[in-house]
CSV table of C-alpha atoms and ligand atoms in Angstrom, one decimal:
chain,number,residue,atom,x,y,z
A,777,MET,CA,0.4,0.5,0.3
A,778,SER,CA,1.8,3.3,-1.0
A,779,ARG,CA,1.5,6.2,1.7
A,780,SER,CA,2.0,10.1,1.2
A,781,ILE,CA,5.4,11.6,2.2
A,782,THR,CA,3.4,13.2,5.2
A,783,GLU,CA,1.9,9.7,6.4
A,784,LEU,CA,5.9,8.6,5.8
A,785,ALA,CA,7.0,10.8,8.6
A,786,ARG,CA,7.2,10.1,12.3
A,787,ALA,CA,3.8,10.1,14.5
A,788,ASN,CA,5.8,12.5,17.0
A,789,VAL,CA,6.9,15.0,13.9
A,790,ARG,CA,3.8,15.2,12.2
A,791,ALA,CA,2.3,16.4,15.7
A,792,LEU,CA,4.4,18.6,16.4
A,793,THR,CA,4.0,22.1,16.6
A,794,PRO,CA,7.2,24.1,15.6
A,795,TYR,CA,8.9,26.5,17.4
A,796,GLN,CA,7.3,29.7,16.9
A,797,SER,CA,10.5,31.7,16.6
A,798,ALA,CA,9.8,35.6,15.9
A,799,ARG,CA,11.4,35.6,12.4
A,800,ARG,CA,8.5,32.7,11.2
A,801,LEU,CA,5.9,34.7,12.5
A,802,GLY,CA,7.2,37.7,10.6
A,803,GLY,CA,5.7,41.4,10.6
A,804,ASN,CA,6.6,44.6,9.0
A,805,GLY,CA,8.3,46.2,11.2
A,806,ASP,CA,10.9,49.1,11.8
A,807,VAL,CA,11.5,48.3,15.8
A,808,TRP,CA,12.0,44.9,16.0
A,809,LEU,CA,11.5,44.6,19.8
A,810,ASN,CA,10.4,40.8,20.0
A,811,ALA,CA,13.4,38.0,19.7
A,812,ASN,CA,15.8,39.7,22.8
A,813,GLU,CA,18.0,40.6,19.9
A,814,TYR,CA,20.6,43.6,20.6
A,815,PRO,CA,19.3,46.2,18.5
A,816,LEU,CA,22.9,47.2,16.4
A,817,THR,CA,25.7,45.7,15.2
A,818,ARG,CA,29.1,45.9,14.5
A,819,ASP,CA,31.6,45.6,11.2
A,820,TRP,CA,33.2,42.5,11.3
A,821,GLN,CA,36.3,41.3,9.2
A,822,LEU,CA,37.0,37.8,9.1
A,823,SER,CA,40.8,36.9,9.7
A,824,GLN,CA,40.1,32.9,8.0
A,825,GLN,CA,40.2,32.5,4.6
A,826,THR,CA,40.6,28.8,4.2
A,827,LEU,CA,37.2,28.0,3.6
A,828,ASN,CA,38.6,24.8,1.6
A,829,ARG,CA,39.1,22.9,4.5
A,830,TYR,CA,36.8,21.2,7.3
A,831,PRO,CA,36.8,23.6,10.9
A,832,GLU,CA,37.7,21.8,13.5
A,833,CYS,CA,34.7,20.3,15.1
A,834,GLN,CA,35.5,22.2,19.0
A,835,PRO,CA,37.4,25.3,17.8
A,836,ALA,CA,40.3,25.1,20.4
A,837,GLU,CA,40.8,29.1,20.6
A,838,VAL,CA,37.0,29.8,21.3
A,839,ILE,CA,36.8,26.9,23.4
A,840,ALA,CA,40.0,28.4,25.5
A,841,ARG,CA,38.4,31.9,25.4
A,842,TYR,CA,34.8,30.9,26.6
A,843,ALA,CA,36.4,29.1,29.3
A,844,ALA,CA,38.5,31.6,30.6
A,845,TYR,CA,35.9,34.1,30.5
A,846,ALA,CA,33.5,31.4,32.2
A,847,GLY,CA,36.3,30.9,34.5
A,848,LEU,CA,36.2,26.6,34.2
A,849,ALA,CA,39.0,24.4,31.9
A,850,PRO,CA,38.7,24.0,28.3
A,851,GLU,CA,37.4,20.1,29.2
A,852,GLN,CA,34.1,21.6,30.6
A,853,VAL,CA,33.1,23.4,27.5
A,854,LEU,CA,31.0,22.7,24.4
A,855,VAL,CA,30.6,25.1,21.8
A,856,SER,CA,27.9,24.5,19.5
A,857,ARG,CA,25.0,26.2,17.2
A,858,GLY,CA,23.2,28.2,19.2
A,859,ALA,CA,22.3,27.7,22.8
A,860,ASP,CA,19.2,25.3,21.3
A,861,GLU,CA,21.4,23.1,20.0
A,862,GLY,CA,23.3,22.4,23.4
A,863,ILE,CA,19.2,21.8,24.2
A,864,GLU,CA,18.7,19.2,21.9
A,865,LEU,CA,22.3,17.1,22.2
A,866,LEU,CA,21.6,17.1,26.2
A,867,ILE,CA,18.0,15.3,25.6
A,868,ARG,CA,19.4,13.1,23.3
A,869,ALA,CA,22.4,12.1,24.9
A,870,PHE,CA,20.8,11.2,28.2
A,871,CYS,CA,16.9,11.0,27.8
A,872,GLU,CA,15.6,7.5,26.1
A,873,PRO,CA,12.6,8.3,23.8
A,874,GLY,CA,9.6,7.0,25.2
A,875,GLU,CA,10.5,6.1,28.4
A,876,ASP,CA,12.6,9.2,30.0
A,877,ALA,CA,11.3,12.7,30.1
A,878,VAL,CA,12.2,16.2,30.7
A,879,LEU,CA,11.0,18.5,33.4
A,880,PHE,CA,10.2,22.3,32.8
A,881,CYS,CA,8.5,25.1,34.7
A,882,PRO,CA,6.3,27.0,32.1
A,883,PRO,CA,6.2,29.7,31.5
A,884,THR,CA,9.3,29.7,30.2
A,885,TYR,CA,11.7,29.0,27.1
A,886,GLY,CA,9.8,27.0,24.7
A,887,MET,CA,12.6,24.9,22.7
A,888,TYR,CA,12.8,22.4,25.8
A,889,SER,CA,9.3,21.1,25.0
A,890,VAL,CA,9.8,21.1,20.9
A,891,SER,CA,13.0,19.7,21.1
A,892,ALA,CA,12.0,16.9,23.3
A,893,GLU,CA,8.6,16.1,21.4
A,894,THR,CA,10.9,16.0,18.3
A,895,LEU,CA,12.8,13.4,19.8
A,896,GLY,CA,10.2,11.8,21.3
A,897,VAL,CA,10.8,12.5,25.0
A,898,ALA,CA,7.8,13.1,26.8
A,899,CYS,CA,7.8,16.5,28.8
A,900,ARG,CA,7.2,16.8,32.9
A,901,THR,CA,5.9,20.2,33.4
A,902,VAL,CA,5.6,22.1,36.6
A,903,PRO,CA,4.2,25.7,36.5
A,904,ALA,CA,6.3,28.0,38.6
A,905,ARG,CA,5.1,29.1,41.6
A,906,ALA,CA,2.9,33.1,41.8
A,907,ASP,CA,6.5,34.4,42.4
A,908,TRP,CA,8.0,32.4,38.6
A,909,GLN,CA,10.4,30.8,41.6
A,910,LEU,CA,10.6,26.9,41.5
A,911,ASP,CA,7.6,25.3,43.2
A,912,LEU,CA,10.4,22.8,44.7
A,913,PRO,CA,7.5,20.3,46.6
A,914,ALA,CA,5.5,19.3,43.4
A,915,ILE,CA,9.3,18.7,41.7
A,916,THR,CA,10.1,17.0,44.2
A,917,ALA,CA,6.6,14.9,43.4
A,918,GLN,CA,6.7,14.9,39.5
A,919,LEU,CA,10.8,13.6,39.8
A,920,ASP,CA,9.9,10.2,38.3
A,921,GLY,CA,11.4,9.3,35.3
A,922,VAL,CA,12.9,12.2,34.8
A,923,LYS,CA,16.0,12.6,33.7
A,924,VAL,CA,16.8,16.3,32.6
A,925,ILE,CA,15.5,19.2,34.4
A,926,PHE,CA,15.6,22.7,32.6
A,927,VAL,CA,15.7,25.6,34.7
A,928,CYS,CA,15.9,28.8,32.3
A,929,SER,CA,17.3,31.8,34.5
A,930,PRO,CA,16.9,34.5,34.3
A,931,ASN,CA,14.4,33.3,33.1
A,932,ASN,CA,12.4,34.2,29.5
A,933,PRO,CA,10.1,35.4,29.5
A,934,THR,CA,9.4,36.3,33.1
A,935,GLY,CA,12.9,38.6,34.1
A,936,ASN,CA,13.7,37.3,37.0
A,937,PRO,CA,16.2,35.3,38.2
A,938,ILE,CA,15.8,31.9,40.2
A,939,ASN,CA,16.5,31.9,43.8
A,940,PRO,CA,20.0,30.2,44.0
A,941,ASP,CA,18.7,28.4,47.3
A,942,ASP,CA,15.9,27.0,45.2
A,943,LEU,CA,19.0,25.5,42.9
A,944,ARG,CA,20.5,24.5,45.8
A,945,GLN,CA,17.8,22.3,46.6
A,946,LEU,CA,16.4,20.7,43.5
A,947,LEU,CA,20.3,20.2,43.0
A,948,ALA,CA,20.8,18.1,46.7
A,949,ILE,CA,17.3,16.1,45.7
A,950,THR,CA,17.9,15.1,41.8
A,951,ALA,CA,21.7,14.1,42.7
A,952,GLY,CA,22.0,10.8,40.9
A,953,ASN,CA,19.0,10.5,39.0
A,954,ALA,CA,18.8,13.4,36.7
A,955,LEU,CA,20.6,16.5,35.0
A,956,VAL,CA,20.0,20.0,36.5
A,957,VAL,CA,20.2,22.3,33.4
A,958,ALA,CA,20.7,26.0,34.0
A,959,ASP,CA,19.7,27.7,30.9
A,960,GLU,CA,22.1,31.0,31.5
A,961,ALA,CA,21.0,32.6,28.0
A,962,TYR,CA,20.9,36.4,29.8
A,963,ILE,CA,23.3,35.8,32.4
A,964,GLU,CA,25.7,38.5,31.4
A,965,PHE,CA,22.0,41.3,33.0
A,966,CYS,CA,22.5,39.4,36.0
A,967,PRO,CA,26.5,37.6,35.9
A,968,GLN,CA,26.4,37.7,39.7
A,969,ALA,CA,23.3,35.3,39.6
A,970,SER,CA,25.3,32.6,37.5
A,971,VAL,CA,26.1,29.0,38.5
A,972,ALA,CA,28.6,28.2,36.5
A,973,GLY,CA,31.3,28.0,39.3
A,974,TRP,CA,28.9,25.3,41.1
A,975,ILE,CA,30.1,23.2,38.5
A,976,ALA,CA,32.8,21.7,40.7
A,977,ASP,CA,30.5,20.9,43.6
A,978,TYR,CA,28.1,18.8,41.6
A,979,PRO,CA,28.6,16.7,38.8
A,980,HIS,CA,25.2,17.0,37.2
A,981,LEU,CA,24.9,20.6,36.9
A,982,VAL,CA,24.7,21.9,33.2
A,983,VAL,CA,25.3,25.3,32.2
A,984,LEU,CA,23.9,26.3,29.0
A,985,ARG,CA,24.9,30.1,27.6
A,986,THR,CA,24.9,32.1,24.0
A,987,LEU,CA,26.7,34.5,22.2
A,988,SER,CA,22.6,36.1,21.0
A,989,LYS,CA,22.2,38.7,22.9
A,990,ALA,CA,24.4,40.2,25.7
A,991,PHE,CA,27.4,39.8,22.9
A,992,ALA,CA,24.6,41.3,19.9
A,993,LEU,CA,25.4,38.2,17.2
A,994,ALA,CA,21.8,36.2,17.5
A,995,GLY,CA,22.7,36.0,13.7
A,996,LEU,CA,26.1,34.0,14.5
A,997,ARG,CA,24.3,31.1,15.8
A,998,CYS,CA,27.5,30.0,18.6
A,999,GLY,CA,26.4,29.2,22.6
A,1000,PHE,CA,28.0,26.9,24.9
A,1001,THR,CA,27.4,24.2,27.3
A,1002,LEU,CA,29.1,24.0,30.7
A,1003,ALA,CA,29.5,21.1,32.4
A,1004,ARG,CA,31.6,18.4,34.2
A,1005,PRO,CA,33.9,16.9,31.2
A,1006,GLU,CA,32.6,13.3,31.4
A,1007,VAL,CA,29.3,15.0,30.8
A,1008,ILE,CA,31.1,17.4,27.3
A,1009,ALA,CA,32.0,13.5,26.4
A,1010,LEU,CA,28.9,12.3,26.0
A,1011,LEU,CA,27.7,15.2,24.0
A,1012,LEU,CA,30.9,14.9,21.8
A,1013,LYS,CA,29.6,11.7,20.9
A,1014,VAL,CA,26.2,12.6,19.3
A,1015,ILE,CA,26.9,16.1,18.3
A,1016,ALA,CA,27.4,16.8,14.1
A,1017,PRO,CA,31.0,16.6,13.3
A,1018,TYR,CA,31.6,20.2,12.5
A,1019,PRO,CA,29.1,22.1,14.1
A,1020,LEU,CA,30.5,25.4,13.9
A,1021,SER,CA,31.5,26.9,10.5
A,1022,THR,CA,35.2,28.2,10.2
A,1023,PRO,CA,33.6,32.4,9.6
A,1024,VAL,CA,31.9,31.5,12.7
A,1025,ALA,CA,34.4,29.8,15.0
A,1026,ASP,CA,36.3,32.9,13.8
A,1027,LEU,CA,33.6,36.0,14.4
A,1028,ALA,CA,33.3,34.2,17.9
A,1029,ALA,CA,36.9,34.3,18.9
A,1030,GLN,CA,37.0,37.5,17.9
A,1031,ALA,CA,34.2,38.3,20.0
A,1032,LEU,CA,35.4,36.8,23.5
A,1033,SER,CA,38.6,38.8,22.8
A,1034,GLU,CA,39.7,41.5,25.6
A,1035,ALA,CA,38.6,44.2,23.5
A,1036,GLY,CA,35.1,41.7,22.5
A,1037,LEU,CA,34.6,40.8,26.1
A,1038,ALA,CA,34.8,44.8,27.1
A,1039,GLN,CA,32.6,45.9,23.9
A,1040,MET,CA,29.8,43.7,25.3
A,1041,ARG,CA,29.9,44.9,28.6
A,1042,GLN,CA,29.2,48.0,27.4
A,1043,GLN,CA,26.1,46.4,25.6
A,1044,VAL,CA,25.1,45.0,29.0
A,1045,ALA,CA,25.0,48.8,30.7
A,1046,THR,CA,23.1,51.1,27.9
A,1047,LEU,CA,20.7,48.2,27.7
A,1048,SER,CA,20.4,48.1,31.3
A,1049,GLU,CA,20.2,52.0,31.0
A,1050,ASN,CA,17.9,51.7,28.7
A,1051,ARG,CA,15.7,48.9,30.6
A,1052,ARG,CA,15.4,51.3,33.6
A,1053,TRP,CA,14.2,54.4,31.7
A,1054,LEU,CA,11.7,52.0,29.7
A,1055,ALA,CA,10.3,50.1,32.7
A,1056,ASP,CA,9.8,53.9,34.3
A,1057,ALA,CA,8.0,55.4,31.4
A,1058,LEU,CA,5.9,52.2,30.5
A,1059,ALA,CA,4.3,52.5,34.5
A,1060,ASP,CA,2.9,56.2,33.9
A,1061,CYS,CA,1.1,54.8,30.4
A,1062,PRO,CA,-2.8,54.5,31.1
A,1063,CYS,CA,-2.7,51.2,28.8
A,1064,VAL,CA,-0.8,49.5,31.1
A,1065,ALA,CA,-1.3,47.1,34.0
A,1066,SER,CA,2.3,46.2,35.6
A,1067,VAL,CA,5.5,46.1,34.8
A,1068,PHE,CA,7.3,42.6,36.1
A,1069,PRO,CA,11.4,43.3,37.8
A,1070,SER,CA,13.6,41.9,34.9
A,1071,GLU,CA,17.3,41.7,35.0
A,1072,THR,CA,17.9,40.8,30.9
A,1073,ASN,CA,17.4,42.4,28.4
A,1074,TYR,CA,13.6,42.5,27.9
A,1075,LEU,CA,10.5,43.1,30.1
A,1076,LEU,CA,7.7,41.8,30.8
A,1077,VAL,CA,4.3,43.8,30.7
A,1078,ARG,CA,0.5,43.2,31.3
A,1079,PHE,CA,-1.4,45.8,29.7
A,1080,THR,CA,-5.0,46.6,30.4
A,1081,ALA,CA,-6.3,45.5,26.6
A,1082,ALA,CA,-3.0,42.9,25.3
A,1083,GLU,CA,-4.7,42.3,22.4
A,1084,GLN,CA,-5.8,45.6,20.7
A,1085,VAL,CA,-2.1,47.0,22.5
A,1086,PHE,CA,-0.1,44.3,20.3
A,1087,LYS,CA,-2.2,44.5,17.4
A,1088,THR,CA,-1.5,48.9,17.3
A,1089,LEU,CA,2.3,48.5,17.9
A,1090,TRP,CA,2.1,46.2,15.0
A,1091,ASP,CA,0.4,48.3,12.8
A,1092,GLN,CA,2.8,50.9,13.7
A,1093,GLY,CA,6.0,49.2,12.7
A,1094,ILE,CA,6.8,48.1,16.4
A,1095,ILE,CA,6.9,44.4,17.4
A,1096,LEU,CA,6.7,42.8,19.9
A,1097,ARG,CA,6.5,39.4,21.2
A,1098,ASP,CA,2.9,37.9,22.7
A,1099,GLN,CA,3.1,35.5,25.8
A,1100,ASN,CA,-0.6,36.4,26.5
A,1101,ARG,CA,-1.6,32.5,26.0
A,1102,GLN,CA,1.1,31.2,27.9
A,1103,PRO,CA,0.1,30.0,31.6
A,1104,GLY,CA,-0.7,32.6,34.0
A,1105,LEU,CA,0.9,35.0,31.4
A,1106,SER,CA,-2.7,36.5,30.8
A,1107,GLY,CA,-2.6,40.1,29.4
A,1108,CYS,CA,0.9,40.2,28.6
A,1109,LEU,CA,3.4,40.9,26.1
A,1110,ARG,CA,7.1,40.8,25.7
A,1111,ILE,CA,9.3,43.6,24.9
A,1112,SER,CA,13.1,43.2,23.9
A,1113,ILE,CA,15.2,47.0,24.8
A,1114,GLY,CA,16.0,48.4,22.3
A,1115,THR,CA,17.9,52.4,21.6
A,1116,ARG,CA,16.7,54.7,23.0
A,1117,THR,CA,15.1,56.1,20.3
A,1118,GLU,CA,13.1,52.5,20.0
A,1119,CYS,CA,12.4,52.8,23.4
A,1120,GLU,CA,10.9,56.2,23.2
A,1121,ARG,CA,8.9,55.5,19.8
A,1122,LEU,CA,7.5,52.2,21.8
A,1123,ILE,CA,6.0,55.1,24.7
A,1124,THR,CA,4.9,57.7,21.8
A,1125,ALA,CA,2.9,54.9,20.2
A,1126,LEU,CA,2.0,53.5,23.9
A,1127,ARG,CA,0.8,57.0,25.4
A,1128,PRO,CA,-2.2,57.6,24.3
A,1129,LEU,CA,-3.8,53.8,24.5
A,1130,PRO,CA,-6.1,54.1,26.7
A,1131,GLY,CA,-6.5,51.7,30.0
A,1132,ALA,CA,-8.6,49.3,31.8
A,1133,GLY,CA,-12.3,50.9,32.0
A,1134,THR,CA,-11.8,54.0,30.3
A,1135,SER,CA,-14.1,54.2,27.1
A,1136,THR,CA,-16.4,52.7,29.9
A,1137,GLU,CA,-16.4,54.9,32.5
A,1138,GLN,CA,-16.9,57.6,29.7
A,1139,ALA,CA,-19.8,55.9,28.3
B,28,PMP,N1,17.6,29.5,25.9
B,28,PMP,C1,16.7,31.0,25.8
B,28,PMP,C2,15.9,31.0,27.4
B,28,PMP,C3,17.1,32.0,25.3
B,28,PMP,O1,15.8,32.9,25.0
B,28,PMP,C4,17.2,31.1,23.8
B,28,PMP,C5,17.1,32.5,22.8
B,28,PMP,N2,15.8,32.6,22.6
B,28,PMP,C6,17.8,30.6,23.8
B,28,PMP,C7,18.5,29.4,24.8
B,28,PMP,C8,18.9,30.1,22.4
B,28,PMP,O2,19.5,30.6,22.2
B,28,PMP,P1,20.6,30.6,21.0
B,28,PMP,O3,20.2,31.6,19.7
B,28,PMP,O4,22.1,30.7,20.9
B,28,PMP,O5,20.2,29.4,20.2
């Protein structure tokens, strides 16, 4: 019996809803505040021209520089095609499809579920508490069969770092049974909250990092997995033979030079300053119900009429990220921090919009 091409695909792939990346969602904007990117780029020059040869699987200079930056040994660092590839490699190396599960705490980053579902690995979700910290008793009750736990800190899209005492407790209750993966994609905006230094104490702790946010290199596709050498060795068994192209390795090494790190820190200072300005200005807009505290390059904001706000801004070319359908986030939009001019344009567009009940009060 002949089947259609679609019917030939794996059942879980047929059922899969792919990750709704900002780029896939489209839009026709000139103020892009929906992907937590850095708003500006600098000029880059390639220094490596030998493109006839395959690249190193793990370019030594990139690894050495990232290890020095993170305060770890080179054997504790893996470089990959974005932190997203790190998420997938961890599930592939540690989770038996159809048997093991991954656990995470919504509202959080969407790729943990997409990668697990693609690989046929079950997802266990334990909603975050009302303050968006870990619900440790509920997690403890759900650990059976869980091999990998993703904890996003600071969390996307809520903006809060995870309480370090809770992370220590989570590491204590999972020791010997599961990996705890701290996704630190935004950690440069609150470096004191990093748990990378704890890898010395916990063989089951893994930390994910990226050049996509504070380093302003989302287009480069370069991320890092930090862990004990035995974890890194397992991931190296399943990674592609040449995960990073020669130009990517070249530019990543430049971004991790002394000058590159100084530039990154300047970028973080600029965005943090803009974030403080934007949070204050948003709090004065009638259509804003609340601005949640953030230690990242984005703000989660609850609006009195989120759908209208999203559409009104979209029509003006200001593109935000809708979080309204995530658990616990009704009425919420996520706003990436742009240049000061972009922040000002956003506020100019928001200020005239009415607050809750304004129209009925007038009617
Ligand atoms: N983790 C989180 C929390 C993120 O927000 C992102 C970026 N969307 C990633 C991982 C993936 O980063 P990368 O661009 O390095 O794949």
